Short mmCIF file of C-alpha atoms in Angstrom, two decimals:
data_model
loop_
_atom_site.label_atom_id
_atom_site.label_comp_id
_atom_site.label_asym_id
_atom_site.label_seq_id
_atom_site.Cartn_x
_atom_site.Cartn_y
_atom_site.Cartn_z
CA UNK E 115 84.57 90.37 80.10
CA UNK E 116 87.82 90.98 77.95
CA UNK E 117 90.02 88.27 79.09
CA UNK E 118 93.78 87.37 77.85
CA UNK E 119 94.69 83.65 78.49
CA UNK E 120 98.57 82.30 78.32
CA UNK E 121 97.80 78.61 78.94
CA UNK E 122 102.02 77.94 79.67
CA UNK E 123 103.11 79.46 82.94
CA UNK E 124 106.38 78.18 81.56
CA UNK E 125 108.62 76.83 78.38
CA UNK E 126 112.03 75.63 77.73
CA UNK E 127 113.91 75.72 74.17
CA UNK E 128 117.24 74.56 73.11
CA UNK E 129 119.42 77.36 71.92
CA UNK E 130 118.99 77.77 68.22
CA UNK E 131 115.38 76.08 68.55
CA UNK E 132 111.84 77.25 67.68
CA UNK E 133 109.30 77.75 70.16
CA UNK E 134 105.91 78.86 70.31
CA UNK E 135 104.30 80.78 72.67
CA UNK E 136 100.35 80.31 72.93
CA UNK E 137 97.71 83.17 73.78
CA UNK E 138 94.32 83.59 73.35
CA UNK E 139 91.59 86.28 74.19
CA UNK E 140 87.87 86.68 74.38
CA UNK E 141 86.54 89.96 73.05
CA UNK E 142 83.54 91.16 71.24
CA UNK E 143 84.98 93.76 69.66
CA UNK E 144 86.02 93.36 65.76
CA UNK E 145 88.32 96.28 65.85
CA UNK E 146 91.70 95.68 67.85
CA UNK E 147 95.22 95.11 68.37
CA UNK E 148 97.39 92.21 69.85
CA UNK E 149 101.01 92.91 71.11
CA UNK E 150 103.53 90.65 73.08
CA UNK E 151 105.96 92.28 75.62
CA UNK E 152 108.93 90.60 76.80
CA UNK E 153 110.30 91.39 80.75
CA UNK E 154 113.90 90.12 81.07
CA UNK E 155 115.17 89.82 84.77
CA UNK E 156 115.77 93.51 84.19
CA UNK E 157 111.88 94.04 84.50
CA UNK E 158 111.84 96.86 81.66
CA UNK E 159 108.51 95.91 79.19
CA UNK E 160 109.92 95.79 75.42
CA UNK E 161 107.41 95.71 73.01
CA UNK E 162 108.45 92.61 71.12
CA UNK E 163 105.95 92.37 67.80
CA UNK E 164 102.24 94.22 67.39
CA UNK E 165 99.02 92.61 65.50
CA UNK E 166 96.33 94.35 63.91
CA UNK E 167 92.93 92.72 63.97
CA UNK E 168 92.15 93.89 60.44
CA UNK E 169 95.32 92.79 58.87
CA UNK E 170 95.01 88.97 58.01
CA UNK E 171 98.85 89.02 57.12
CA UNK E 172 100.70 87.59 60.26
CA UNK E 173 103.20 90.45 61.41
CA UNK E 174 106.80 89.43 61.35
CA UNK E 175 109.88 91.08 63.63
CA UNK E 176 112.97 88.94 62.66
CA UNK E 177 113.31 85.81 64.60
CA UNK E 178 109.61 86.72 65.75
CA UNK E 179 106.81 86.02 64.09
CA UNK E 180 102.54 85.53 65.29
CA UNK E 181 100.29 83.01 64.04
CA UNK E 182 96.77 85.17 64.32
CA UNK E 183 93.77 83.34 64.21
CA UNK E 184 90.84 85.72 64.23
CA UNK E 185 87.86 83.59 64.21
CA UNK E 186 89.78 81.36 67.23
CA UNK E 187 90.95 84.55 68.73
CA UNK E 188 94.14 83.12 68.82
CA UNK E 189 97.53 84.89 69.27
CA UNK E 190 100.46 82.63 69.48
CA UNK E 191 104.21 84.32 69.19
CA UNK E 192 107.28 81.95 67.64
CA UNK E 193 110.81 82.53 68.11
CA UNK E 194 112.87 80.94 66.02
CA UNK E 195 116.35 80.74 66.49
CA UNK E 196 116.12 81.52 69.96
CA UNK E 197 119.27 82.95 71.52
CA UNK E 198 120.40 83.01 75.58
CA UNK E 199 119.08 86.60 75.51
CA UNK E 200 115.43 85.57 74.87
CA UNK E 201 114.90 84.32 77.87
CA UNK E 202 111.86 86.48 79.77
CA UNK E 203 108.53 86.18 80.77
CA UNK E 204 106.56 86.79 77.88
CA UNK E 205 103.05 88.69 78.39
CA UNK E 206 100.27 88.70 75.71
CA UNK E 207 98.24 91.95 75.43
CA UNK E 208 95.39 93.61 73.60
CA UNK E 209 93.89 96.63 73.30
CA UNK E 210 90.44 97.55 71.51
CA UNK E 211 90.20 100.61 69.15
CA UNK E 212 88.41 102.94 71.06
CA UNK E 213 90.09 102.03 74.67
CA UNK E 214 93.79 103.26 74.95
CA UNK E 215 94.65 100.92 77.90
CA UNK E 216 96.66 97.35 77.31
CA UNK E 217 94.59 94.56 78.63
CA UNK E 218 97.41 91.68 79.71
CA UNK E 219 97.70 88.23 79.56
CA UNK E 220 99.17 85.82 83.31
CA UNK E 221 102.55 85.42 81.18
CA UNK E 222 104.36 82.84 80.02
CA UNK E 223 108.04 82.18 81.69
CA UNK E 224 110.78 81.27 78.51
CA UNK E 225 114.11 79.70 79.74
CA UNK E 226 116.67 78.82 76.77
CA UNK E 227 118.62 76.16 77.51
CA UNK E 228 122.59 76.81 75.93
CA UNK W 664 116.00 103.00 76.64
CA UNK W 665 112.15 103.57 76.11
CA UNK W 666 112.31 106.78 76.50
CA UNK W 667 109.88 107.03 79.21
CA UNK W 668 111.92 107.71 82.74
CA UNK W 669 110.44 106.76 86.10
CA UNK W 670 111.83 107.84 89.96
CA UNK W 671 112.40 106.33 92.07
CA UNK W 672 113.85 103.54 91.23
CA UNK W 673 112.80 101.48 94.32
CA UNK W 674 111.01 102.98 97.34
CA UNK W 675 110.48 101.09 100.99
CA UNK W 676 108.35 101.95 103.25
CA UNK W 677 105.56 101.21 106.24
CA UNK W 678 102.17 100.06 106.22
CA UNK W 679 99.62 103.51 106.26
CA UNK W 680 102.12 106.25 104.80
CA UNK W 681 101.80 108.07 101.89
CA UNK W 682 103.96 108.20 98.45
CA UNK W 683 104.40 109.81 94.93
CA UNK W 684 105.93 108.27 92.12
CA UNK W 685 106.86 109.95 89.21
CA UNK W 686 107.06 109.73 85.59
CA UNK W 687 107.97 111.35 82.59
CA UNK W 688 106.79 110.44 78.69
CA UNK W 689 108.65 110.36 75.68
CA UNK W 690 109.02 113.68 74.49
CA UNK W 691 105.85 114.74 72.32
CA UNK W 692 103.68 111.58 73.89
CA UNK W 693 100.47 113.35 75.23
CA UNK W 694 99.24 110.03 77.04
CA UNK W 695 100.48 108.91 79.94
CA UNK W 696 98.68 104.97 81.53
CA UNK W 697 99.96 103.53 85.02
CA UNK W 698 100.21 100.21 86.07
CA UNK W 699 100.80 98.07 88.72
CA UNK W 700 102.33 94.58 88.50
CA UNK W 701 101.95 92.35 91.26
CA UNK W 702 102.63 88.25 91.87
CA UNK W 703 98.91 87.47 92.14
CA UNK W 704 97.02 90.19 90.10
CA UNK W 705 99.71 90.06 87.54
CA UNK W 706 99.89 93.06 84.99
CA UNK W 707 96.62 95.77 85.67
CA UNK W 708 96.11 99.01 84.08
CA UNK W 709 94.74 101.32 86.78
CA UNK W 710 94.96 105.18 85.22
CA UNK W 711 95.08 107.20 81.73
CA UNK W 712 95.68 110.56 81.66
CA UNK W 713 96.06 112.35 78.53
CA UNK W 714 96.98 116.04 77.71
CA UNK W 715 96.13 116.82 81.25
CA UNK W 716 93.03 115.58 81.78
CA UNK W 717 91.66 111.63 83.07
CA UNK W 718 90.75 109.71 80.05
CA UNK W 719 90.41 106.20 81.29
CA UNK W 720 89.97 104.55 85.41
CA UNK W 721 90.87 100.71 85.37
CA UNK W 722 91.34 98.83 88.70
CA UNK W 723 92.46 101.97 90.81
CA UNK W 724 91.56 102.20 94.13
CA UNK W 725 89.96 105.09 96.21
CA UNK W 726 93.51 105.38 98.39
CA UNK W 727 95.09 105.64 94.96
CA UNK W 728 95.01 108.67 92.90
CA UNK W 729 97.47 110.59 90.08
CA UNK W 730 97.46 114.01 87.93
CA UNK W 731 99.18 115.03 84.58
CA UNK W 732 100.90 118.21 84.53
CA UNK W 733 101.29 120.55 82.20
CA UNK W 734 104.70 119.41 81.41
CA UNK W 735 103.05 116.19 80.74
CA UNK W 736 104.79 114.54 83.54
CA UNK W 737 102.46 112.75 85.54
CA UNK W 738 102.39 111.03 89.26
CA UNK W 739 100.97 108.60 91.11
CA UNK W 740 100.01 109.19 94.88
CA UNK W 741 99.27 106.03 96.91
CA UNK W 742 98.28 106.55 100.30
CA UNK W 743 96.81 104.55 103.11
CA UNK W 744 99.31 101.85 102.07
CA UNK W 745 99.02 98.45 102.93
CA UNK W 746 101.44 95.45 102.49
CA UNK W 747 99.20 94.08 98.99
CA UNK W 748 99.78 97.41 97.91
CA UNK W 749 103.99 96.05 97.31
CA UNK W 750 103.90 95.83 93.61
CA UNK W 751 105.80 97.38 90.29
CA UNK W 752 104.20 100.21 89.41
CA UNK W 753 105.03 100.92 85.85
CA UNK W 754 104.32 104.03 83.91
CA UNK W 755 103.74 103.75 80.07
CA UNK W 756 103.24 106.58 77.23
CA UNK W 757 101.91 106.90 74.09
CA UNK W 758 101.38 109.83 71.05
CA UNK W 759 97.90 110.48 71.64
CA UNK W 760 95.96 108.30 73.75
CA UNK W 761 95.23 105.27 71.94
CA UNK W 762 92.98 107.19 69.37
CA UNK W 763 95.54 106.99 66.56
CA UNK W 764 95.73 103.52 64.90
CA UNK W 765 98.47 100.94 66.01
CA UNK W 766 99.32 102.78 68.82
CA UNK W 767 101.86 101.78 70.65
CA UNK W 768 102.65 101.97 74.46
CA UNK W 769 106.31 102.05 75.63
CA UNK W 770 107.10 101.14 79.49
CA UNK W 771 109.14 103.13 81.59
CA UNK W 772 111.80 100.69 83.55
CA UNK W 773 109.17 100.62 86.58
CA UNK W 774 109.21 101.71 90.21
CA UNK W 775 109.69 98.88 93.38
CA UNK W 776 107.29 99.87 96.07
CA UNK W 777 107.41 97.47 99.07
CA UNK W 778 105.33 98.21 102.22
CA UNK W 779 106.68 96.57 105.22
#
């Protein structure tokens, strides 16, 4: 089964602090891509920062940035910097090549502290 | 602003009636997915439709069904309904359909169905 886990139902960071948001997925599929979405109160999904599988070079977004582990199928997003208006639930989400639907993640809950 | 609109906004209504939501892509997106959010399923694709025609089924169920016009807006008729059925139903769209390489899916702002 193709499975998204987000071990942290919730996290707190200082303003201006680094945190890192863990995900990891079980797939046997080599060919796929890893997003993260963020939902602010607002409950619109924003595409926050997209992975490809076959890129070893860990995508970047400004204050964003992954850590992707293929062989752990690991997925985990930092923030640095993290500002008032991070604060979201955070979903993890993967698709496979030759499927067009997003498989999600439980989310993890981010409250910055000012 | 995705882009991607969605009415209504927020609908109420009672256990065993019937309703549409609708939603419209970015302009030029072919493929249209719907989804349902909900406190203890969390986040679950249930329908693709792309160009018109059903690509992909997820976790969609028999009282649940939706159609892509030629427009390329699409809906979402739930009927039956029951109070689990209270959820976010979110409509996302994409260029075409997930075959293109880093595809990416951007989420209407979601409709509020509750079922009293």
């Amino acid at each position: 089964a193709q499975t998204v886990t987000q071990s942290q139902p919730e996290m707190s960071v200082q303003e201006a602090e680094t945190v890192t948001l863990s995900c990891t997925y079980d797939t046997s599929e080599s060919d796929y891509y890893l997003f993260w979405y963020k939902q602010p109160p607002s409950r619109q999904m924003i595409l926050v920062i997209r992975q490809e599988a076959y890129k070893q070079q860990n995508a970047t977004e400004n204050r964003f940035s992954v850590n992707f582990q293929k062989a752990a199928k690991s997925f985990s997003l930092k923030i640095s910097d993290s500002q008032l208006g991070d604060a979201a639930m955070y979903f993890c989400a993967y698709r496979i090549r030759s499927q067009g639907n997003l498989i999600f993640g439980k989310g993890t809950k981010l409250s910055v502290k000012p | 602003d995705s882009g991607v609109t969605q009415t209504p906004k927020h609908l109420i209504t009672a256990t065993g009636q019937r309703v549409t939501l609708r939603c419209s892509p970015r302009s030029g997106d072919l493929s249209v997915y719907w989804y349902q959010q909900s406190l203890d399923q969390g986040l679950q694709f249930l329908i693709q439709y792309y160009n018109g025609e059903e690509r992909a089924k997820g976790n969609i169920l028999e009282r649940f069904s939706a159609q892509q016009f030629p427009d390329l807006h699409s809906e979402l008729n739930l009927s039956s309904l029951e109070l689990g059925d209270s959820a976010l139903y979110f409509c996302a769209s994409s260029g075409t359909g997930g075959a293109a390489i880093g595809e990416t899916q951007y989420f209407g702002p979601g409709t509020r169905l509750l079922v009293l």
